[in-house]
Coordinates of C-alpha atoms (C1' of nucleotides) in Angstrom, one line a residue:
Chain E
M1 CA 17.4 -54.1 73.1
P2 CA 14.8 -52.9 75.7
S3 CA 11.9 -51.0 74.1
P4 CA 11.6 -47.4 74.5
T5 CA 9.1 -45.9 76.9
F6 CA 5.7 -45.1 75.3
R7 CA 4.6 -41.5 76.2
L8 CA 1.8 -39.7 75.3
Y9 CA 0.4 -36.1 76.1
N10 CA -2.6 -36.4 78.6
T11 CA -5.3 -33.7 78.2
L12 CA -6.3 -34.4 81.7
T13 CA -2.9 -33.5 83.2
H14 CA -1.3 -31.2 80.6
E15 CA 1.7 -33.5 80.5
T16 CA 3.3 -35.9 78.4
E17 CA 3.4 -39.2 80.6
P18 CA 4.5 -42.7 80.2
V19 CA 1.6 -44.8 79.2
E20 CA 1.2 -47.7 81.8
P21 CA -1.6 -50.0 80.8
I22 CA -3.9 -51.2 83.7
E23 CA -3.4 -54.8 82.4
E24 CA 0.3 -55.1 81.9
E25 CA 1.5 -55.0 78.2
H26 CA -2.1 -54.6 77.0
L27 CA -3.4 -51.4 76.1
R28 CA -7.2 -50.9 76.1
F29 CA -8.7 -47.9 74.5
Y30 CA -11.6 -46.2 72.9
S31 CA -11.8 -43.9 69.9
C32 CA -14.5 -41.6 69.3
G33 CA -15.7 -42.4 65.7
P34 CA -17.5 -40.6 63.2
T35 CA -21.4 -39.4 62.8
V36 CA -22.1 -40.8 59.6
Y37 CA -24.0 -38.2 57.7
M38 CA -21.6 -37.4 55.1
Y39 CA -18.3 -38.6 53.6
A40 CA -15.4 -38.3 56.0
H41 CA -12.9 -35.4 55.2
I42 CA -9.3 -35.5 55.7
G43 CA -9.6 -33.6 58.9
N44 CA -11.8 -36.5 60.5
F45 CA -9.0 -39.0 59.5
R46 CA -6.2 -36.9 61.1
S47 CA -8.0 -38.1 64.4
F48 CA -8.5 -41.6 63.3
L49 CA -4.9 -41.9 62.0
T50 CA -3.7 -40.8 65.7
A51 CA -5.7 -43.8 67.2
D52 CA -4.3 -46.1 64.4
L53 CA -0.7 -44.9 65.3
I54 CA -1.2 -45.4 69.1
R55 CA -2.2 -49.0 68.2
R56 CA 0.7 -49.5 65.9
T57 CA 3.3 -47.9 68.3
A58 CA 2.0 -50.2 71.1
E59 CA 2.1 -53.4 69.1
A60 CA 5.5 -52.4 68.0
I61 CA 6.9 -52.5 71.5
G62 CA 5.0 -56.0 72.1
W63 CA 1.8 -54.8 73.7
D64 CA -1.5 -56.4 72.9
V65 CA -4.2 -53.8 71.9
T66 CA -8.1 -53.7 72.3
N67 CA -9.5 -50.8 70.5
V68 CA -13.2 -50.0 70.5
S69 CA -14.4 -47.3 67.9
N70 CA -17.9 -46.5 67.6
I71 CA -20.0 -45.5 64.6
T72 CA -22.4 -42.7 65.6
D73 CA -25.5 -43.5 63.5
V74 CA -28.1 -41.6 65.7
G75 CA -28.6 -37.9 64.7
H76 CA -28.0 -35.6 67.5
L77 CA -29.4 -32.1 67.7
T78 CA -27.0 -29.4 66.3
Q79 CA -27.4 -27.4 69.6
D80 CA -27.5 -29.7 72.6
D81 CA -30.0 -27.4 74.6
L82 CA -32.4 -27.1 71.8
V83 CA -35.3 -28.9 72.7
D84 CA -37.8 -27.9 70.1
P85 CA -39.9 -30.8 69.0
G86 CA -39.3 -29.9 65.5
G87 CA -35.7 -29.4 65.8
E88 CA -33.5 -30.8 63.2
D89 CA -30.3 -32.8 63.6
K90 CA -27.5 -33.2 61.3
M91 CA -28.6 -36.5 60.0
Q92 CA -32.0 -35.3 59.3
R93 CA -30.7 -32.4 57.5
A94 CA -28.6 -34.5 55.5
L95 CA -31.6 -36.7 54.5
E96 CA -33.4 -33.4 53.2
R97 CA -30.4 -32.4 51.4
E98 CA -30.1 -35.9 49.7
G99 CA -33.7 -37.1 49.9
E100 CA -33.9 -38.4 46.5
R101 CA -30.8 -40.5 47.1
F102 CA -31.9 -42.4 50.4
A103 CA -35.3 -43.8 51.0
N104 CA -34.9 -43.1 54.8
I105 CA -32.4 -42.0 57.4
Y106 CA -31.4 -45.6 58.0
D107 CA -30.2 -45.9 54.5
L108 CA -28.3 -42.9 54.5
A109 CA -26.6 -43.9 57.8
R110 CA -25.7 -47.2 56.2
H111 CA -24.4 -45.7 53.0
Y112 CA -22.1 -43.3 54.7
T113 CA -21.0 -46.0 57.2
E114 CA -20.0 -48.3 54.3
A115 CA -18.1 -45.3 52.6
F116 CA -16.4 -44.6 56.0
L117 CA -15.2 -48.2 56.2
E118 CA -13.8 -48.0 52.7
D119 CA -11.9 -44.9 53.4
W120 CA -10.6 -46.3 56.6
G121 CA -9.1 -49.4 54.7
A122 CA -7.8 -47.3 51.9
L123 CA -5.7 -45.3 54.4
N124 CA -4.4 -48.4 55.8
L125 CA -5.9 -48.0 59.3
R126 CA -6.3 -51.2 61.2
E127 CA -9.5 -52.4 62.2
P128 CA -10.6 -51.9 65.9
E129 CA -11.4 -55.1 67.8
V130 CA -15.1 -53.7 68.2
R131 CA -16.8 -51.3 66.1
P132 CA -20.2 -50.8 68.0
R133 CA -23.0 -48.7 66.5
A134 CA -24.9 -46.3 68.7
T135 CA -28.3 -47.6 67.3
E136 CA -27.4 -50.9 68.4
H137 CA -26.9 -49.8 71.9
V138 CA -29.9 -47.7 72.6
T139 CA -31.3 -50.0 75.2
D140 CA -27.9 -50.0 77.0
Q141 CA -28.0 -46.3 77.0
L142 CA -31.5 -46.2 78.4
E143 CA -30.4 -48.4 81.4
A144 CA -27.6 -45.9 82.0
V145 CA -29.8 -43.0 81.9
I146 CA -32.3 -44.7 84.4
E147 CA -29.3 -45.7 86.5
L148 CA -28.3 -42.0 86.5
V149 CA -31.7 -40.9 87.5
E150 CA -32.0 -43.4 90.4
T151 CA -28.7 -42.5 91.7
G152 CA -29.5 -38.7 91.8
H153 CA -27.2 -37.7 89.0
A154 CA -30.0 -36.8 86.6
Y155 CA -33.4 -35.5 86.7
T156 CA -36.3 -35.3 84.5
T157 CA -38.3 -32.3 82.9
E158 CA -41.1 -32.1 80.6
Q159 CA -38.8 -32.2 77.5
G160 CA -36.3 -34.7 78.5
V161 CA -33.7 -36.2 81.0
Y162 CA -30.7 -34.1 82.1
F163 CA -27.4 -34.8 83.6
S164 CA -27.0 -32.8 86.8
V165 CA -23.4 -31.3 86.7
E166 CA -23.6 -30.3 90.4
S167 CA -23.7 -34.0 91.3
V168 CA -20.2 -34.6 90.5
D169 CA -17.0 -32.9 91.8
D170 CA -14.7 -31.9 89.2
Y171 CA -16.6 -31.2 86.2
G172 CA -14.6 -29.0 83.9
H173 CA -11.5 -30.3 85.0
L174 CA -10.7 -31.8 81.2
S175 CA -11.5 -28.6 79.4
G176 CA -10.7 -25.9 82.0
N177 CA -14.3 -24.7 81.6
T178 CA -14.9 -24.8 85.4
E179 CA -17.0 -21.9 86.0
A180 CA -20.7 -21.9 85.4
Q181 CA -20.7 -18.2 84.7
Q182 CA -18.3 -18.8 81.9
L183 CA -20.6 -20.8 80.2
E184 CA -23.3 -18.3 80.6
A185 CA -20.9 -15.6 79.6
T186 CA -20.3 -17.1 76.4
D187 CA -22.3 -15.5 73.6
R188 CA -24.5 -18.6 72.7
D189 CA -27.4 -18.9 70.3
V190 CA -29.2 -21.4 72.3
V191 CA -32.7 -22.1 73.4
E192 CA -32.6 -23.4 76.9
D193 CA -35.1 -25.8 78.9
P194 CA -36.6 -23.5 81.2
E195 CA -36.6 -26.5 83.7
K196 CA -33.0 -27.1 83.7
H197 CA -31.5 -26.7 87.1
D198 CA -28.1 -25.6 85.8
P199 CA -26.9 -24.1 82.6
R200 CA -24.2 -26.5 82.5
D201 CA -26.6 -29.6 82.7
F202 CA -26.6 -31.6 79.4
A203 CA -29.2 -33.9 78.0
L204 CA -29.2 -37.6 78.4
W205 CA -32.5 -38.3 76.6
K206 CA -34.7 -36.1 74.5
H207 CA -38.5 -36.5 74.5
D208 CA -39.5 -36.3 70.9
P209 CA -41.7 -38.8 69.4
D210 CA -41.5 -37.0 65.8
H211 CA -37.8 -37.4 65.6
L212 CA -36.9 -39.4 62.5
M213 CA -34.9 -42.1 64.8
H214 CA -36.9 -42.7 68.1
W215 CA -37.3 -45.3 70.6
H216 CA -39.4 -46.0 73.6
S217 CA -38.4 -45.0 77.1
P218 CA -39.9 -44.5 80.7
W219 CA -40.5 -41.0 79.5
G220 CA -42.1 -41.7 76.2
W221 CA -40.8 -41.8 72.6
G222 CA -37.6 -40.1 72.1
Y223 CA -33.8 -40.5 71.5
P224 CA -30.5 -40.5 73.5
G225 CA -28.2 -37.5 74.0
W226 CA -25.1 -37.4 72.3
H227 CA -22.6 -38.0 75.1
I228 CA -24.2 -41.0 76.7
E229 CA -23.3 -43.4 73.8
C230 CA -19.6 -43.2 74.3
S231 CA -19.8 -43.7 78.0
V232 CA -21.9 -46.9 77.6
M233 CA -20.3 -48.5 74.6
G234 CA -16.7 -47.7 76.1
M235 CA -17.6 -49.4 79.6
Q236 CA -19.6 -52.3 77.9
Y237 CA -16.6 -53.3 75.8
L238 CA -13.6 -52.3 77.9
G239 CA -15.1 -52.4 81.2
D240 CA -15.0 -49.7 84.1
R241 CA -11.4 -49.2 84.0
F242 CA -9.5 -48.8 81.0
D243 CA -6.7 -46.9 79.7
L244 CA -7.1 -44.4 77.0
H245 CA -9.5 -42.5 75.1
T246 CA -8.9 -40.6 71.8
G247 CA -10.9 -37.8 69.7
G248 CA -10.6 -34.7 68.1
E249 CA -9.8 -31.5 70.2
D250 CA -13.2 -30.3 69.6
L251 CA -14.5 -33.2 71.7
I252 CA -12.7 -32.0 74.9
F253 CA -15.6 -30.0 75.4
P254 CA -18.4 -30.8 75.9
H255 CA -18.2 -34.4 74.8
H256 CA -15.5 -35.7 76.9
E257 CA -16.2 -33.6 79.6
C258 CA -19.7 -34.9 79.9
E259 CA -18.5 -38.3 79.3
I260 CA -16.2 -38.3 82.4
A261 CA -19.0 -36.9 84.3
Q262 CA -21.3 -39.7 83.1
N263 CA -18.5 -42.4 83.6
Q264 CA -17.7 -41.2 87.1
S265 CA -21.4 -41.4 88.0
L266 CA -22.2 -44.9 86.6
A267 CA -18.9 -46.4 87.8
G268 CA -18.4 -44.6 91.1
H269 CA -14.7 -43.9 90.1
P270 CA -12.7 -42.4 87.2
V271 CA -12.9 -44.8 84.2
V272 CA -10.2 -43.5 81.8
N273 CA -6.5 -42.7 82.6
Y274 CA -5.5 -41.1 79.6
W275 CA -7.1 -38.5 77.2
V276 CA -5.6 -38.0 73.9
H277 CA -6.7 -35.3 71.5
T278 CA -5.9 -34.7 67.9
R279 CA -5.7 -30.9 66.7
F280 CA -7.6 -29.8 63.8
L281 CA -5.8 -29.4 60.7
Q282 CA -5.9 -26.4 58.4
V283 CA -5.8 -26.5 54.8
E284 CA -3.7 -24.2 52.6
G285 CA -3.5 -22.0 55.6
E286 CA -7.1 -21.9 56.6
K287 CA -9.7 -23.5 58.4
M288 CA -11.2 -26.1 56.2
S289 CA -14.5 -25.2 55.0
K290 CA -16.9 -25.7 51.8
S291 CA -16.9 -21.9 51.4
T292 CA -13.4 -21.5 51.3
G293 CA -13.0 -24.2 48.6
N294 CA -10.4 -26.0 50.7
F295 CA -12.7 -28.7 51.9
Y296 CA -11.5 -32.3 51.0
T297 CA -13.1 -35.5 51.8
V298 CA -10.9 -38.7 51.6
R299 CA -12.4 -39.9 48.4
D300 CA -12.0 -36.3 46.8
L301 CA -8.4 -36.9 46.9
I302 CA -7.8 -40.6 46.3
A303 CA -10.7 -41.3 43.9
P304 CA -12.2 -38.1 42.3
G305 CA -14.7 -38.4 39.7
P306 CA -14.3 -36.6 36.5
N307 CA -16.9 -34.3 37.5
D308 CA -15.6 -33.2 41.0
K309 CA -14.8 -29.7 40.1
H310 CA -14.0 -28.7 43.6
V311 CA -11.1 -31.0 43.5
P312 CA -7.6 -29.5 42.5
D313 CA -6.9 -30.2 38.8
S314 CA -3.4 -31.8 39.8
V315 CA -5.4 -34.4 41.7
R316 CA -8.1 -35.0 39.5
E317 CA -6.3 -35.4 36.3
Q318 CA -4.2 -38.1 37.7
G319 CA -7.3 -39.9 38.8
G320 CA -6.5 -39.5 42.4
I321 CA -3.5 -39.7 44.5
D322 CA -2.2 -42.8 46.4
P323 CA -4.3 -43.1 49.6
L324 CA -0.8 -43.9 51.3
A325 CA 0.3 -40.6 50.0
L326 CA -2.5 -39.1 51.9
R327 CA -1.8 -41.1 55.2
Y328 CA 1.9 -40.1 54.8
T329 CA 1.0 -36.2 54.3
L330 CA -1.1 -36.4 57.6
M331 CA 2.0 -37.8 59.4
Q332 CA 4.0 -34.8 58.3
G333 CA 2.8 -32.9 61.3
Q334 CA 2.6 -34.4 64.9
Y335 CA -1.0 -35.0 66.1
R336 CA -1.0 -32.5 68.8
K337 CA 0.5 -29.3 66.8
P338 CA -1.3 -27.3 64.2
F339 CA -0.8 -28.8 60.8
N340 CA -1.4 -27.1 57.6
F341 CA -2.2 -29.6 54.9
T342 CA -1.1 -28.3 51.6
L343 CA -1.4 -30.0 48.1
D344 CA 2.3 -29.3 47.8
A345 CA 2.9 -31.5 50.6
L346 CA 0.5 -34.1 49.3
H347 CA 2.5 -34.4 46.0
T348 CA 5.8 -34.6 48.0
A349 CA 4.4 -37.3 49.9
A350 CA 3.4 -39.2 47.0
R351 CA 7.0 -39.2 45.8
H352 CA 8.2 -40.5 49.2
V353 CA 5.6 -43.3 49.2
R354 CA 6.7 -44.3 45.7
R355 CA 10.2 -44.4 46.9
Y356 CA 9.3 -46.9 49.6
Q357 CA 7.4 -48.7 46.9
D358 CA 10.6 -48.6 44.5
A359 CA 12.6 -49.9 47.3
A360 CA 10.3 -52.8 47.8
E361 CA 10.4 -53.7 44.4
R362 CA 14.2 -53.7 44.3
V363 CA 14.4 -55.8 47.2
E364 CA 12.0 -58.5 46.0
E365 CA 14.2 -58.8 42.7
A366 CA 17.3 -59.1 44.9
L367 CA 15.5 -61.7 47.0
E368 CA 14.6 -63.8 44.0
A369 CA 18.1 -63.4 42.6
D370 CA 19.5 -64.3 46.3
A371 CA 23.1 -63.2 45.2
A372 CA 26.0 -64.2 47.6
G373 CA 27.7 -61.4 49.3
P374 CA 27.8 -59.7 52.8
D375 CA 24.7 -57.9 54.4
H376 CA 25.6 -54.3 54.3
L377 CA 22.1 -53.2 55.6
G378 CA 21.1 -55.1 58.4
D379 CA 22.9 -53.2 61.2
R380 CA 22.0 -50.0 59.6
L381 CA 18.6 -50.5 59.1
G382 CA 18.2 -51.9 62.5
A383 CA 19.6 -48.6 64.0
I384 CA 17.2 -46.7 61.9
H385 CA 14.4 -48.5 63.0
E386 CA 15.2 -47.9 66.8
R387 CA 15.3 -44.3 65.9
T388 CA 11.9 -44.5 64.1
L389 CA 10.3 -46.4 67.1
E390 CA 11.8 -44.0 69.5
A391 CA 10.1 -41.2 67.6
M392 CA 6.7 -42.7 67.6
C393 CA 7.2 -43.6 71.4
D394 CA 8.0 -39.9 71.9
D395 CA 4.1 -38.5 71.7
L396 CA 3.9 -40.1 68.3
N397 CA 6.5 -37.8 66.8
T398 CA 5.6 -38.9 63.0
P399 CA 7.7 -36.1 61.5
A400 CA 10.7 -37.4 63.0
A401 CA 9.8 -41.0 62.6
T402 CA 9.1 -40.5 59.0
A403 CA 12.3 -38.6 58.5
A404 CA 14.3 -41.4 60.2
A405 CA 12.4 -44.3 58.1
L406 CA 13.5 -42.3 54.8
E407 CA 16.9 -42.8 55.7
G408 CA 16.4 -46.4 55.4
V409 CA 15.0 -46.2 51.9
K410 CA 18.0 -44.0 51.1
A411 CA 20.1 -46.6 52.5
I412 CA 18.5 -49.3 50.3
E413 CA 18.9 -47.2 47.1
Q414 CA 22.5 -46.3 47.9
T415 CA 23.6 -49.9 47.8
D416 CA 24.5 -50.9 44.3
R417 CA 24.2 -54.5 44.4
L418 CA 21.7 -56.3 47.0
S419 CA 22.8 -59.5 48.2
G420 CA 20.4 -62.1 49.3
D421 CA 21.2 -61.5 53.0
A422 CA 21.0 -57.8 52.5
A423 CA 17.6 -58.2 50.7
R424 CA 16.3 -60.2 53.7
S425 CA 17.5 -57.5 56.0
A426 CA 15.9 -54.9 53.8
R427 CA 12.4 -56.8 53.5
N428 CA 12.4 -57.3 57.3
W429 CA 13.1 -53.7 57.7
L430 CA 10.3 -52.8 55.3
D431 CA 7.8 -55.1 57.0
R432 CA 8.7 -53.7 60.4
T433 CA 8.6 -50.0 59.2
N434 CA 5.0 -50.9 57.4
A435 CA 3.7 -52.4 60.6
L436 CA 4.7 -49.2 62.5
L437 CA 3.8 -46.3 60.1
G438 CA 1.8 -48.1 57.5
I439 CA 3.1 -46.1 54.6
V440 CA 5.0 -48.9 52.7
E441 CA 2.2 -50.8 51.5
S442 CA -1.5 -51.3 52.3
E443 CA -2.7 -54.3 54.5
H444 CA -6.2 -54.1 53.0
D445 CA -7.0 -55.8 50.0
A446 CA -10.3 -53.8 49.0
E447 CA -10.0 -51.1 46.7
P448 CA -12.1 -47.9 47.4
A449 CA -15.0 -47.5 45.2
T450 CA -15.9 -44.4 43.8
D451 CA -19.3 -42.8 42.9
D452 CA -18.6 -42.1 39.4
G453 CA -16.3 -44.7 38.4
S454 CA -12.4 -44.7 38.2
Q455 CA -10.7 -42.2 36.2
D456 CA -7.7 -44.2 36.1
G457 CA -7.7 -44.9 32.4
L458 CA -4.1 -45.7 32.5
S459 CA -4.7 -48.9 34.0
A460 CA -7.3 -49.9 31.4
G461 CA -5.8 -52.6 28.8
H462 CA -6.4 -50.5 25.7
L463 CA -4.5 -47.4 26.9
S464 CA -1.8 -49.4 28.4
S465 CA -1.3 -51.2 25.1
S466 CA -1.2 -47.9 23.3
I467 CA 1.7 -46.8 25.7
N468 CA 3.5 -50.0 25.1
T469 CA 3.4 -49.2 21.3
L470 CA 4.6 -45.7 21.9
L471 CA 7.3 -47.1 23.9
E472 CA 8.4 -49.4 21.6
D473 CA 8.6 -47.0 18.8
R474 CA 10.6 -44.8 21.0
E475 CA 13.0 -47.7 21.7
A476 CA 13.3 -48.4 18.0
A477 CA 14.1 -44.7 17.3
R478 CA 16.7 -44.7 20.0
T479 CA 18.4 -47.9 18.8
E480 CA 18.7 -46.2 15.3
G481 CA 19.9 -42.9 16.7
E482 CA 16.9 -40.8 15.7
Y483 CA 16.8 -38.9 19.1
A484 CA 14.8 -36.2 17.8
R485 CA 11.9 -38.6 17.1
A486 CA 12.5 -40.5 20.4
D487 CA 12.1 -37.3 22.4
A488 CA 9.1 -36.4 20.5
I489 CA 7.5 -39.6 21.6
R490 CA 8.6 -39.1 25.0
D491 CA 6.8 -35.7 25.1
T492 CA 3.8 -37.3 23.9
L493 CA 4.0 -39.8 26.8
E494 CA 4.6 -36.9 29.3
A495 CA 1.4 -35.4 28.0
L496 CA -0.5 -38.5 28.9
G497 CA 1.0 -38.3 32.5
I498 CA 3.6 -41.0 31.7
E499 CA 7.2 -40.5 32.7
V500 CA 10.0 -42.5 30.9
M501 CA 13.2 -43.5 32.4
D502 CA 16.1 -45.1 30.6
T503 CA 18.2 -47.5 33.0
P504 CA 20.9 -49.8 32.2
D505 CA 18.3 -52.6 32.3
G506 CA 16.0 -51.0 29.8
T507 CA 13.4 -48.4 29.8
E508 CA 11.1 -48.0 32.6
W509 CA 7.8 -45.9 32.7
R510 CA 5.6 -44.9 35.4
R511 CA 2.8 -42.4 36.1
T512 CA 4.0 -38.9 36.6
I513 CA 3.2 -37.3 40.2
E514 CA 2.4 -33.8 39.2
V515 CA 3.7 -31.1 41.7
G516 CA 1.5 -28.4 42.9
Chain U
rG1 C1' -13.7 -12.4 78.7
rG2 C1' -12.0 -17.9 80.2
rU3 C1' -9.0 -22.3 78.7
rG4 C1' -5.3 -24.5 76.0
rA5 C1' -1.6 -25.2 72.0
rC6 C1' 2.0 -22.8 69.2
rG7 C1' 6.0 -19.2 67.0
rU8 C1' 12.7 -22.4 63.9
rG9 C1' 16.2 -20.9 57.2
rG10 C1' 12.3 -19.4 50.5
rC11 C1' 8.6 -23.4 52.4
rC12 C1' 7.1 -27.5 55.5
rG13 C1' 9.0 -29.5 59.9
rA14 C1' 12.5 -32.3 64.0
rG15 C1' 15.2 -30.6 68.2
rU16 C1' 14.4 -28.7 76.4
rG17 C1' 22.0 -26.1 77.7
rG18 C1' 27.6 -27.1 74.4
rU19 C1' 28.7 -31.7 68.5
rC20 C1' 24.1 -33.5 62.0
rA21 C1' 17.6 -33.2 61.9
rG22 C1' 15.1 -34.4 57.7
rG23 C1' 12.2 -33.1 53.4
rC24 C1' 10.5 -29.8 49.4
rA25 C1' 12.3 -25.7 46.5
rG26 C1' 17.1 -23.6 44.7
rA27 C1' 22.8 -24.1 43.1
rG28 C1' 26.8 -27.3 41.4
rG29 C1' 28.4 -32.4 40.3
rC30 C1' 28.0 -38.0 39.0
rC31 C1' 25.2 -40.9 35.7
rU32 C1' 22.3 -40.4 30.8
rG33 C1' 22.5 -39.6 23.3
rC34 C1' 19.5 -35.8 26.1
rA35 C1' 16.4 -36.3 29.9
rA36 C1' 14.0 -38.5 34.0
rA37 C1' 14.9 -41.4 38.7
rG38 C1' 18.7 -42.0 42.0
rC39 C1' 23.5 -40.5 44.3
rC40 C1' 27.2 -36.7 46.2
rU41 C1' 28.0 -31.7 47.5
rC42 C1' 26.3 -26.7 48.9
rC43 C1' 22.6 -23.1 51.2
rU44 C1' 22.9 -22.7 58.7
rA45 C1' 17.4 -20.6 60.9
rC46 C1' 15.3 -20.2 65.8
rG47 C1' 9.1 -13.7 66.9
rG48 C1' 10.9 -9.2 70.2
rC49 C1' 13.2 -7.3 74.7
rG50 C1' 15.2 -8.5 79.3
rG51 C1' 17.3 -12.2 82.9
rU52 C1' 19.9 -16.9 84.6
rU53 C1' 24.7 -19.3 82.9
rC54 C1' 31.3 -19.9 81.1
rG55 C1' 27.6 -21.1 77.2
rA56 C1' 20.4 -20.4 75.4
rA57 C1' 16.4 -22.2 69.6
rU58 C1' 16.3 -24.9 74.5
rC59 C1' 15.4 -22.6 81.4
rC60 C1' 12.7 -17.8 83.6
rG61 C1' 10.0 -13.1 83.0
rC62 C1' 7.4 -9.6 80.1
rC63 C1' 5.6 -8.2 75.3
rC64 C1' 4.1 -9.2 70.3
rG65 C1' 1.7 -12.5 67.0
rU66 C1' -1.0 -17.2 65.2
rC67 C1' -4.3 -21.0 66.0
rA68 C1' -8.0 -23.7 68.5
rC69 C1' -12.2 -24.7 72.1
rC70 C1' -15.9 -22.3 75.4
rU71 C1' -23.2 -27.0 73.9
rC72 C1' -22.7 -28.1 65.0
rC73 C1' -17.5 -30.3 64.2
rA74 C1' -12.3 -35.0 64.1

RNA sequence: GGUGACGUGGCCGAGUGGUCAGGCAGAGGCCUGCAAAGCCUCCUACGGCGGUUCGAAUCCGCCCGUCACCUCCA
């Protein structure tokens, strides 16, 4: 069976195009990572998930993948033009906000980097081959800036080094921001360097010996501009021609526009063929913001502390939601379309993820029993996987892919008695579905740590045993026909967040997934 | 003002010319001591107005609306 053609929307051409790797069957791409000055929120991870799904789709059609995803651990000015020696950047602001928590800016960056990697694993994102840090590549960035000055693409002023936009041909092509007047016409609250040649020119290096992080350069102590790090690290690890570059839609301009200009100037030719951008998500119909109360970090939802009052009760009271459910929720919208993240969708996703897990459990049991009988599932699940993969190859159509995959779960549920052969087909399908979508079971062992300790008291031994006592009492009552007492015990369990299911094989229980 | 994306049933969300998306919620049924879970059945929509066509959610034009970016942001 030939693999479907992998197609992605290319911001550069405004078209959905077949992805044709430079090296045959080897996709090499760069993903813009986070600036580590706070816990990552669910919107950040919508973008990182896109990169993960590109990787998984490419692997599913048999390609090799090399992915580079950076950690930006250098603070950059909140306004790129602002060359005020006392100017703050977002990492510096974070340090001032949390000064008692961290001894210095490096500790802060380290803490949020570790938290980010934990969230990454919890959401079942695959590790990039290379995860470079900006602070470890400042020398490389300096060399690139020097080269740009030497080749006439950059110039120095009293306050720093600027890239000369005029020195490249098609600046603005990616974003459509082609007119210098447009940039000036925009109402911007910006302090400009009067020595800048062109309002579009952007900083490559800032002279600022007082900055919290500073390095020595030919222009004195200072620190690099934001855009240069991705150009340098991308080309260092992927060469001066690679396939694809991902990021959030906000990075189209200025970040990626500037990166293209730098790349072109350093390499002498275009470096990246496809640019893929993930749209911002909204939460409960509004732009996510702390003031609206709809701002969720990943750990707010998967491991809330008991005192995280901004976390919705329905999430906090059950000790956080399955991280795979968060992943599943984010996949209910295609990366390129507006997506409204709702708690309702999150709880629905939790149920769906559990259906996968239940199906996987059933399959495990059937594998152990290994009953004789025909394989009713192999062909059906094979066809379902085809459709799932086709949907993913169609510009990462995750809603269609998850819908197709859910039919596979249904097929397993519908089968009354799973033969050993059917179970092997089902196991194979679950594995392939998990490899492609990552929603069945986590590939990471590490549990995410929480700041305030887990609220998951139900997994604690003493509570678990009291549940068992209640279940035994109820079973006894049922055997004796005392249904009123049995139902009262069931109500008690429900109040504890336990739902009880009487099956032909005995009574089962699990934690309730609350709705809304 | 510039640029781009989008508008599908109560809700979310697939679908680029003619035949089923799927899910959630809701209704009925099977199962159950009663439930729960699961299964089966039902609920049939494409912002507005024109146009092309035998036929349009789908193509074209105009209009209305939503969202985003335009040097903080994934």
